Amino acid sequence: MGLPTPRPDERISADELIAYRLSSLQELVAFARDRSAFHRRRFDDIGFEPGDLTSLDVFEQLPLMDKADVRQYQEELNCVPDGLVREIFTTSGTTGEPVIYRYSDEDLDALAGLAGDMLAVAGVRPGDLFQLTLPMGTSLW
């Protein structure tokens, strides 16, 4: 289900926005369950199936993942086979212990789209000239 594209002078309804968010979260949760050993185990531990996600309130009850989980379960968090990884980003944060993030072509396309959306919201338009002061990999965070 896609979000309806309103004309510039109209807004979508709150119900349409909630339906879009729920549909998007259902897709995301199913993807994570199908492709990530970490998420599959986490969902199994609480008896959760993607079909159980029937409201945003249910989503808010799902267990969170924190940086310690990312550090400890890096391999289990992979959602694509190693052969489809196109970029690896590492950071040690403030602890000095590396955390590795692996990006597929689809991930990089999504991040580029997100960066473009953020720049557009900030008022950047085609033809504008600006200085990007962070390395590209970190500017997408």
Coordinates of C-alpha atoms in Angstrom, one line a residue:
M1 CA 0.0 0.0 0.0
G2 CA 1.5 3.3 -1.0
L3 CA 0.9 6.6 0.6
P4 CA -1.5 8.7 -1.4
T5 CA 0.3 11.6 -3.1
P6 CA -1.6 14.7 -2.2
R7 CA -1.6 17.9 -4.2
P8 CA 0.5 20.6 -2.7
D9 CA -2.6 22.3 -1.4
E10 CA -4.1 19.3 0.4
R11 CA -3.2 17.0 3.2
I12 CA -3.8 13.3 3.7
S13 CA -6.1 12.3 6.5
A14 CA -4.8 11.0 9.8
D15 CA -6.4 7.6 9.1
E16 CA -4.6 7.4 5.7
L17 CA -1.3 8.2 7.5
I18 CA -1.9 5.6 10.2
A19 CA -2.8 3.0 7.6
Y20 CA 0.3 3.7 5.6
R21 CA 2.5 3.5 8.7
L22 CA 1.0 0.2 9.8
S23 CA 1.3 -1.3 6.3
S24 CA 5.0 -0.2 6.1
L25 CA 5.8 -1.6 9.5
Q26 CA 4.1 -4.9 8.6
E27 CA 6.4 -5.2 5.6
L28 CA 9.4 -4.2 7.6
V29 CA 8.7 -6.7 10.4
A30 CA 8.1 -9.5 8.0
F31 CA 11.3 -8.8 6.1
A32 CA 13.3 -8.7 9.4
R33 CA 11.7 -12.0 10.6
D34 CA 12.4 -13.7 7.3
R35 CA 15.9 -12.5 6.8
S36 CA 17.5 -12.0 10.2
A37 CA 18.3 -14.8 12.6
F38 CA 18.5 -12.2 15.4
H39 CA 15.0 -10.8 14.7
R40 CA 13.5 -14.3 14.1
R41 CA 14.8 -15.4 17.5
R42 CA 13.7 -12.2 19.2
F43 CA 10.2 -12.6 17.8
D44 CA 10.0 -16.3 18.6
D45 CA 11.1 -15.6 22.2
I46 CA 7.9 -13.5 22.7
G47 CA 5.7 -15.6 20.5
F48 CA 5.3 -12.9 17.9
E49 CA 4.4 -13.4 14.3
P50 CA 4.3 -10.6 11.7
G51 CA 0.6 -11.2 11.3
D52 CA 0.1 -10.2 14.9
L53 CA 1.0 -6.6 14.0
T54 CA -2.5 -5.3 13.7
S55 CA -2.0 -1.8 15.2
L56 CA 0.7 0.7 15.9
D57 CA 0.1 0.0 19.6
V58 CA 1.2 -3.6 19.0
F59 CA 4.4 -2.4 17.3
E60 CA 5.2 -0.2 20.3
Q61 CA 5.2 -3.4 22.5
L62 CA 7.9 -5.1 20.4
P63 CA 11.3 -5.4 22.1
L64 CA 13.8 -2.8 21.2
M65 CA 17.3 -3.4 19.8
D66 CA 20.2 -1.4 21.2
K67 CA 23.8 -0.9 20.3
A68 CA 24.9 -3.7 22.6
D69 CA 22.7 -6.0 20.5
V70 CA 24.2 -4.7 17.3
R71 CA 27.7 -5.2 18.6
Q72 CA 27.0 -8.7 19.9
Y73 CA 24.9 -10.1 17.1
Q74 CA 26.4 -8.5 14.0
E75 CA 26.4 -11.6 11.9
E76 CA 22.8 -12.5 12.9
L77 CA 21.5 -9.1 12.0
N78 CA 22.6 -9.5 8.3
C79 CA 19.5 -9.5 6.1
V80 CA 21.3 -10.2 2.8
P81 CA 23.9 -12.8 1.8
D82 CA 27.5 -11.6 2.0
G83 CA 27.7 -11.6 -1.9
L84 CA 25.1 -8.8 -2.0
V85 CA 26.9 -6.5 0.5
R86 CA 28.1 -3.5 -1.5
E87 CA 29.5 -1.3 1.3
I88 CA 30.7 -1.9 4.9
F89 CA 30.6 0.9 7.4
T90 CA 32.3 0.6 10.7
T91 CA 32.3 2.8 13.8
S92 CA 33.7 2.4 17.2
G93 CA 31.4 5.0 18.7
T94 CA 32.6 6.1 22.1
T95 CA 33.6 2.6 23.4
G96 CA 36.4 1.7 20.9
E97 CA 34.6 -1.6 20.1
P98 CA 33.8 -1.7 16.4
V99 CA 30.3 -2.1 15.2
I100 CA 29.9 -3.2 11.6
Y101 CA 27.0 -2.2 9.3
R102 CA 26.6 -3.9 6.0
Y103 CA 24.7 -2.2 3.1
S104 CA 23.2 -3.8 0.0
D105 CA 22.5 -1.9 -3.2
E106 CA 18.9 -1.5 -2.0
D107 CA 20.1 -0.1 1.3
L108 CA 22.3 2.5 -0.4
D109 CA 19.5 3.5 -2.7
A110 CA 17.2 3.9 0.3
L111 CA 19.8 6.0 2.2
A112 CA 20.4 8.2 -0.8
G113 CA 16.7 8.8 -1.2
L114 CA 16.4 9.6 2.5
A115 CA 19.3 12.0 2.2
G116 CA 17.7 13.6 -0.8
D117 CA 14.4 13.9 1.1
M118 CA 16.1 15.5 4.1
L119 CA 17.9 18.0 1.9
A120 CA 14.6 18.9 0.1
V121 CA 12.9 19.4 3.5
A122 CA 15.8 21.7 4.4
G123 CA 15.0 23.7 1.3
V124 CA 17.8 22.5 -1.0
R125 CA 16.6 22.5 -4.6
P126 CA 18.2 21.4 -7.9
G127 CA 20.9 23.9 -8.9
D128 CA 21.6 24.9 -5.3
L129 CA 25.2 24.9 -4.2
F130 CA 26.1 23.9 -0.6
Q131 CA 29.0 22.4 1.3
L132 CA 28.6 18.9 2.8
T133 CA 31.0 19.0 5.8
L134 CA 30.8 15.4 6.8
P135 CA 32.1 12.3 4.9
M136 CA 29.3 10.9 2.8
G137 CA 29.0 7.7 4.8
T138 CA 28.5 9.5 8.1
S139 CA 26.3 12.2 6.6
L140 CA 23.6 9.5 6.1
W141 CA 23.3 8.8 9.8

